[in-house]
XYZ file of C-alpha atoms in Angstrom:
490
model
C 101.982 68.728 67.373
C 101.977 65.306 65.710
C 99.676 62.305 65.592
C 100.211 58.651 64.750
C 98.022 55.563 64.359
C 99.374 52.009 64.222
C 96.683 49.871 62.615
C 98.402 46.477 62.953
C 100.996 45.074 65.307
C 104.305 43.522 64.153
C 104.326 39.685 64.073
C 107.036 37.648 65.681
C 108.852 36.531 62.524
C 112.360 36.205 61.267
C 111.663 36.436 57.542
C 109.307 38.926 55.898
C 108.523 39.124 52.214
C 107.299 42.555 51.083
C 104.913 43.006 48.215
C 104.152 46.650 47.247
C 100.861 47.335 45.576
C 100.325 50.128 43.054
C 101.069 53.383 44.979
C 98.817 55.416 42.674
C 95.800 56.894 44.353
C 92.386 55.857 43.083
C 89.822 58.233 41.656
C 87.234 55.651 40.635
C 83.613 56.741 40.864
C 81.982 54.990 43.827
C 78.794 55.143 45.851
C 79.700 56.908 49.088
C 78.230 57.983 52.423
C 79.454 60.439 54.984
C 80.503 57.710 57.389
C 82.967 56.374 54.837
C 84.511 59.796 54.296
C 84.763 61.085 57.858
C 85.436 58.752 60.782
C 86.901 58.994 64.263
C 89.893 57.069 65.544
C 92.020 57.158 68.683
C 95.446 58.714 68.185
C 98.458 59.204 70.368
C 98.809 62.997 70.413
C 102.025 64.713 71.491
C 102.243 68.412 72.355
C 105.374 70.513 72.843
C 105.240 73.402 75.324
C 107.917 76.079 75.604
C 108.859 76.345 79.282
C 111.212 78.772 80.945
C 112.547 78.722 84.488
C 113.592 81.931 86.249
C 117.157 82.746 85.258
C 117.466 79.724 82.946
C 117.165 79.115 79.219
C 113.975 78.010 77.538
C 113.389 74.317 76.962
C 110.654 72.163 75.429
C 108.323 69.990 77.462
C 106.666 67.158 75.565
C 103.237 65.987 76.704
C 101.620 62.884 75.237
C 98.020 61.769 75.518
C 95.359 59.777 73.685
C 92.431 61.472 71.986
C 89.684 60.686 69.484
C 90.344 62.727 66.356
C 88.460 63.029 63.092
C 89.940 61.521 59.923
C 89.021 62.099 56.309
C 89.901 59.415 53.753
C 91.463 61.291 50.820
C 90.819 58.644 48.170
C 87.137 58.252 49.026
C 86.724 62.013 49.300
C 88.270 62.611 45.859
C 86.021 59.932 44.408
C 83.005 61.789 45.750
C 84.169 64.952 44.006
C 84.518 63.189 40.680
C 81.331 61.143 40.980
C 78.119 62.690 39.652
C 76.033 60.177 41.636
C 77.792 60.529 44.990
C 76.107 62.665 47.596
C 76.771 62.918 51.311
C 75.856 65.230 54.182
C 78.314 68.007 55.005
C 78.175 68.710 58.767
C 80.219 71.943 58.625
C 77.608 74.586 59.423
C 78.290 78.328 59.705
C 81.581 77.839 57.899
C 83.655 80.512 56.188
C 86.431 79.386 53.836
C 89.055 82.005 53.038
C 89.661 82.262 49.284
C 86.498 80.376 48.287
C 85.223 81.344 44.768
C 82.055 83.432 44.631
C 80.769 82.477 41.174
C 78.261 79.687 41.880
C 77.546 79.030 38.196
C 81.060 77.649 37.683
C 81.263 75.960 41.085
C 80.850 72.422 39.747
C 83.539 72.960 37.101
C 85.921 74.450 39.674
C 85.310 71.564 42.069
C 86.155 68.981 39.427
C 89.181 70.907 38.170
C 90.552 71.450 41.633
C 89.999 67.788 42.502
C 92.038 66.714 39.447
C 94.815 69.173 40.270
C 94.813 68.031 43.882
C 94.998 64.402 42.793
C 98.095 65.195 40.733
C 99.809 67.013 43.607
C 98.979 64.224 46.021
C 100.404 61.707 43.562
C 103.736 63.583 43.607
C 103.734 63.652 47.413
C 103.047 59.922 47.559
C 105.815 59.145 45.058
C 108.404 61.189 46.975
C 107.383 60.409 50.579
C 105.744 56.965 50.652
C 107.342 54.651 53.246
C 107.973 50.991 52.625
C 107.096 48.417 55.265
C 110.767 48.032 56.146
C 111.001 51.786 56.783
C 107.928 51.586 59.011
C 109.642 48.904 61.099
C 112.752 51.073 61.210
C 110.821 53.871 62.884
C 110.617 56.315 59.996
C 107.796 58.775 60.623
C 105.051 59.302 58.114
C 105.210 62.442 55.985
C 102.715 65.073 57.122
C 101.999 68.740 56.536
C 99.381 71.255 57.634
C 96.834 72.014 54.913
C 94.305 74.238 56.658
C 93.799 75.932 60.015
C 90.275 75.880 61.421
C 88.990 78.365 64.001
C 85.834 77.155 65.723
C 83.858 79.661 67.803
C 81.299 78.499 70.352
C 79.668 79.912 73.470
C 79.823 78.372 76.953
C 76.044 78.935 77.135
C 75.383 76.953 73.951
C 77.303 73.954 72.645
C 76.331 74.612 69.020
C 78.997 76.044 66.752
C 78.553 79.763 66.145
C 81.169 80.145 63.433
C 83.884 78.130 61.661
C 86.678 79.813 59.746
C 89.092 77.884 57.497
C 92.404 79.503 56.582
C 94.756 77.712 54.156
C 98.367 77.250 55.170
C 100.131 79.116 52.365
C 103.864 78.905 51.687
C 104.398 82.601 52.449
C 102.348 82.442 55.661
C 104.699 83.131 58.582
C 102.413 84.906 61.044
C 98.644 84.632 60.934
C 96.490 87.393 62.434
C 92.761 86.799 62.388
C 90.464 89.510 63.765
C 86.962 88.401 64.677
C 84.570 91.295 64.074
C 81.414 89.287 64.751
C 81.374 89.526 68.529
C 79.167 91.205 71.115
C 80.397 93.289 74.007
C 80.649 91.458 77.365
C 79.684 88.095 75.831
C 81.958 85.144 76.489
C 83.146 83.012 73.566
C 85.246 79.868 73.302
C 87.796 79.706 70.494
C 89.352 76.383 69.531
C 91.940 76.091 66.764
C 92.484 72.896 64.790
C 95.215 71.972 62.316
C 94.033 69.776 59.412
C 97.102 67.598 58.935
C 97.655 65.680 55.680
C 99.396 62.348 56.401
C 100.936 59.918 53.898
C 100.684 56.721 55.943
C 101.289 53.085 55.108
C 98.530 50.484 55.199
C 99.757 46.919 55.274
C 98.348 43.368 55.584
C 99.924 39.963 56.211
C 99.447 36.843 54.143
C 101.095 33.687 52.715
C 102.231 32.449 56.107
C 104.461 29.355 55.889
C 107.378 27.627 57.505
C 106.134 27.462 61.115
C 108.751 25.570 63.000
C 111.787 26.129 65.147
C 110.237 29.427 66.188
C 110.575 30.842 62.670
C 108.057 31.713 59.986
C 107.790 33.459 56.663
C 105.137 36.121 56.065
C 104.067 37.904 52.970
C 103.368 41.626 53.493
C 101.272 43.738 51.169
C 101.321 47.495 51.742
C 99.998 50.590 50.019
C 99.613 54.313 50.707
C 97.050 55.364 53.314
C 96.130 59.016 52.770
C 94.309 60.739 55.616
C 93.523 64.245 56.785
C 93.513 64.443 60.571
C 91.799 67.250 62.502
C 94.129 67.918 65.454
C 93.266 70.392 68.270
C 96.145 72.773 69.008
C 94.670 75.651 71.047
C 91.601 76.490 73.128
C 90.729 79.587 75.135
C 87.732 81.529 76.421
C 87.576 85.224 75.537
C 85.360 88.168 76.365
C 85.372 91.661 74.812
C 85.782 94.217 77.630
C 87.378 97.648 77.561
C 89.306 99.284 80.380
C 87.530 101.146 83.150
C 87.922 104.951 83.101
C 90.090 107.070 85.375
C 88.663 108.959 88.370
C 87.254 112.366 87.375
C 88.744 115.787 87.966
C 86.852 117.471 90.814
C 86.277 121.157 91.509
C 84.144 122.378 94.437
C 83.046 126.025 94.074
C 81.092 128.047 96.682
C 78.506 130.696 95.805
C 78.950 134.226 97.050
C 76.404 135.018 99.742
C 74.626 131.635 99.500
C 74.900 129.629 102.687
C 73.122 126.366 101.823
C 74.594 125.130 98.523
C 77.755 124.964 96.431
C 78.686 123.891 92.893
C 80.332 120.566 91.934
C 82.246 120.549 88.633
C 83.325 117.151 87.269
C 85.312 116.407 84.114
C 86.881 113.344 82.509
C 90.509 112.577 83.245
C 93.194 111.366 80.840
C 95.959 108.838 81.187
C 96.675 105.111 81.345
C 97.562 103.459 84.659
C 97.445 100.104 86.410
C 96.327 99.881 90.018
C 94.313 97.739 92.382
C 90.558 98.280 91.998
C 88.439 99.672 94.818
C 85.198 97.695 95.122
C 82.135 99.568 96.361
C 79.218 97.613 94.846
C 78.629 94.001 93.773
C 78.653 95.151 90.137
C 82.255 96.297 90.634
C 83.327 92.877 91.893
C 81.591 91.136 88.955
C 83.247 93.415 86.375
C 86.757 93.024 87.800
C 86.356 89.244 87.960
C 85.319 89.062 84.293
C 88.061 91.526 83.317
C 90.778 89.415 84.923
C 89.421 86.183 83.426
C 89.235 87.711 79.927
C 92.873 88.803 80.109
C 94.245 85.791 81.958
C 95.207 87.792 85.066
C 95.557 86.506 88.606
C 92.781 87.156 91.100
C 94.854 89.785 92.919
C 96.449 91.388 89.840
C 96.125 95.153 89.261
C 93.619 96.455 86.700
C 94.257 98.784 83.771
C 92.375 102.082 83.920
C 92.334 104.266 80.799
C 90.018 106.693 79.056
C 89.681 104.650 75.851
C 86.153 105.946 75.289
C 83.998 108.859 76.437
C 83.293 109.155 80.160
C 80.888 112.074 80.558
C 78.714 110.513 83.279
C 79.646 110.608 86.935
C 78.458 109.030 90.182
C 78.380 111.230 93.281
C 78.430 109.557 96.678
C 77.714 111.533 99.852
C 77.404 110.822 103.553
C 77.242 113.022 106.632
C 78.961 110.401 108.825
C 82.737 110.264 108.775
C 83.535 107.133 106.699
C 86.069 104.542 107.799
C 86.591 103.203 104.253
C 85.064 103.339 100.780
C 82.742 100.519 101.868
C 80.728 103.087 103.844
C 79.649 104.706 100.548
C 77.992 101.488 99.261
C 74.439 102.627 100.082
C 75.088 106.369 99.808
C 74.797 107.075 96.083
C 73.777 110.735 96.012
C 73.306 111.421 92.285
C 74.333 110.491 88.725
C 75.046 113.471 86.468
C 76.217 114.039 82.890
C 75.715 112.200 79.607
C 77.719 109.888 77.333
C 78.297 112.476 74.611
C 79.745 115.186 76.895
C 83.083 115.586 78.630
C 82.042 117.315 81.857
C 79.066 117.894 84.132
C 78.031 120.177 86.997
C 75.579 119.932 89.866
C 74.405 122.090 92.766
C 74.574 120.336 96.114
C 72.392 121.564 98.948
C 73.820 121.346 102.480
C 73.170 122.552 106.008
C 75.492 125.109 107.511
C 77.972 124.102 110.212
C 77.667 120.431 109.234
C 80.359 118.263 107.669
C 79.662 116.255 104.508
C 81.869 113.643 102.814
C 81.891 113.232 99.021
C 83.584 110.854 96.603
C 83.139 110.640 92.820
C 83.426 108.023 90.089
C 83.431 108.282 86.288
C 81.283 106.016 84.054
C 82.029 105.180 80.429
C 79.528 104.239 77.732
C 79.559 100.568 78.836
C 78.809 101.493 82.482
C 82.334 100.608 83.581
C 83.182 102.565 86.718
C 86.457 104.159 87.686
C 88.083 103.889 91.054
C 86.654 106.495 93.434
C 88.272 109.899 93.748
C 89.726 111.022 97.071
C 87.118 111.692 99.725
C 86.373 115.412 100.125
C 85.238 116.831 103.448
C 83.015 119.862 102.836
C 81.514 122.278 105.358
C 79.933 125.724 105.035
C 80.548 127.547 108.313
C 78.195 130.386 109.258
C 79.213 132.757 112.044
C 77.354 136.010 112.736
C 76.291 136.413 109.132
C 79.734 135.531 107.746
C 80.309 132.464 105.589
C 83.394 130.270 105.283
C 83.598 127.464 102.740
C 85.876 124.697 104.034
C 86.957 121.930 101.649
C 89.774 119.451 102.187
C 90.827 115.906 101.271
C 89.670 113.537 103.984
C 91.927 110.730 105.204
C 90.415 107.499 106.459
C 91.281 106.758 110.101
C 94.021 104.208 110.613
C 93.821 101.243 112.958
C 96.119 101.803 115.921
C 97.521 98.294 116.037
C 98.058 98.175 112.273
C 101.627 98.582 111.080
C 101.965 101.557 108.771
C 104.834 102.467 106.476
C 105.737 106.028 105.600
C 108.334 107.524 103.284
C 109.728 110.994 103.419
C 109.339 112.853 100.170
C 112.738 114.489 100.572
C 114.586 111.480 99.180
C 112.449 111.547 96.015
C 112.415 115.272 95.226
C 115.154 117.859 95.436
C 114.937 121.397 94.039
C 118.050 123.551 93.843
C 119.494 126.020 91.296
C 122.052 125.005 88.704
C 125.677 125.679 89.606
C 126.001 128.479 87.033
C 123.016 130.186 88.710
C 124.783 130.034 92.109
C 128.073 131.640 91.098
C 128.854 135.064 92.543
C 128.379 137.809 89.903
C 131.001 140.411 90.758
C 130.213 142.715 87.820
C 126.558 143.110 88.835
C 127.240 143.365 92.558
C 129.860 146.173 92.412
C 130.435 149.264 90.307
C 133.857 148.271 89.052
C 134.387 151.474 87.062
C 134.314 153.700 90.145
C 135.683 151.072 92.526
C 137.943 148.593 90.707
C 139.059 146.860 93.947
C 135.890 146.377 96.019
C 135.539 144.474 99.300
C 132.530 142.529 100.588
C 131.320 145.333 102.817
C 130.884 147.578 99.753
C 127.986 145.469 98.473
C 124.419 146.499 99.246
C 122.855 143.533 97.425
C 124.678 140.377 96.338
C 123.850 139.180 92.817
C 124.210 135.508 91.907
C 124.270 133.729 88.552
C 126.316 134.113 85.412
C 123.802 132.587 82.965
C 122.168 134.643 80.211
C 118.842 134.396 82.048
C 118.754 134.198 85.819
C 116.271 132.384 88.063
C 116.414 134.654 91.089
C 113.239 136.518 91.932
C 111.148 134.534 89.436
C 108.122 132.318 90.089
C 107.997 128.650 89.040
C 105.317 125.936 89.120
C 106.247 122.275 89.608
C 103.589 119.576 89.005
C 104.009 116.163 90.643
C 101.984 113.204 89.277
C 101.599 109.836 91.006
C 102.507 106.854 88.834
C 99.979 104.606 90.581
C 96.912 106.811 91.040
C 97.470 109.572 88.485
C 96.712 112.201 91.128
C 98.500 115.523 90.810
C 99.554 118.414 93.017
C 101.401 121.649 92.221
C 104.309 123.283 94.021
C 104.635 127.061 93.515
C 108.106 128.330 94.347
C 110.217 131.471 94.061
C 114.024 131.525 93.953
C 115.389 134.001 96.478
C 118.804 134.720 97.945
C 119.482 135.032 101.665
C 122.561 136.792 103.048
C 123.725 138.415 106.220
C 125.379 141.793 106.033
C 127.768 142.187 108.947
C 129.509 145.335 110.128
C 133.250 145.532 109.724
């Protein structure tokens, strides 16, 4: 980002006489006010944006606009440092300057010493980078460099500055990471970053005009260094500190032996990190997801990250005795809230009527009251028949609209279970007694043995767990490897 300010326009002249004044900067003690040090002026501001089209290389887009920016006159500012009589109001409130000395007793000495050192460094910059008037006409850009980065924090609710942080642009600074620890949870802040740009400009005036005639004139030009610090905005963004919502809880429904009117609900926190579309049940859910997407710059219909980044030992239990058509039907059917922040699981007895269906769904809450997506809906019924009790529990599926197009996938194309080739080879040594019958035939075998590996799989039990990438839900497949064969008579 660059800024420029042309103070005077070029005259229509054929002959120009340049007269350079002393390029040394002045440090004379003067009476000074804040208005002389810090002023505002309109600049032409250009901004380069890195753009990338799909399948194409990156390119730069240059945007130019006009803006009022703050300027600090270096010479007047240095004079104020070296003047014992100069005082002016400093408007930078709530400011933190990185690397500022702590010893207040020596502050005056340090200010004077640093001002003298700065004056010497600026003098070298002016000597090496000062443009003549002819170079200005030739289009040579003024020398500039970034001295300090400023981070200004405000709140959309209050226009007053909450905090200013100044970070010097050091030679070894390649990547700057600033972590703001003075923030409140779920409070929106506005961060704006400014670059304080030091510019070695050229101030010039015209004089000694003569020779007007035949459309020609001679001008005398006097020019000298114009040293300014320009406060240029380079970045602005709103931010809000929000953590991810938790995952749905693990659910276990346990009946009591011989008790017909209640059962036990066991809930525990889940683990994992997934992204999926949120399910909105209450207005608080919609408000949280809106703020979450805005804080992370997501689209309105983008999926949300769910992760157990903090404790989630509280749980919401929703219940209805009417078959729901969607999660919306649970909006006004909050049954109970169980658990505590400092625990990992919770239990509750739920009283029911026999031979009546109930529908439950569960959500986890973290310490900031962020709610998970609801668990699957469980249909529960305790059936009583002639003194006998049956506890029926199953995952309930919402009814589908008949005229709504549905898409289904067979699981066969995603999962295939079969033994390794070495486990399927015919094992002749184990099938036949080769010592007594060295040349056996197929009809001699009572049982056919397969597999030539050191450890076989046949007749053993295995458990296969399948986990959904989108919902994190799991189910187990218990399987046993068996052989099937037909023994035919000769």
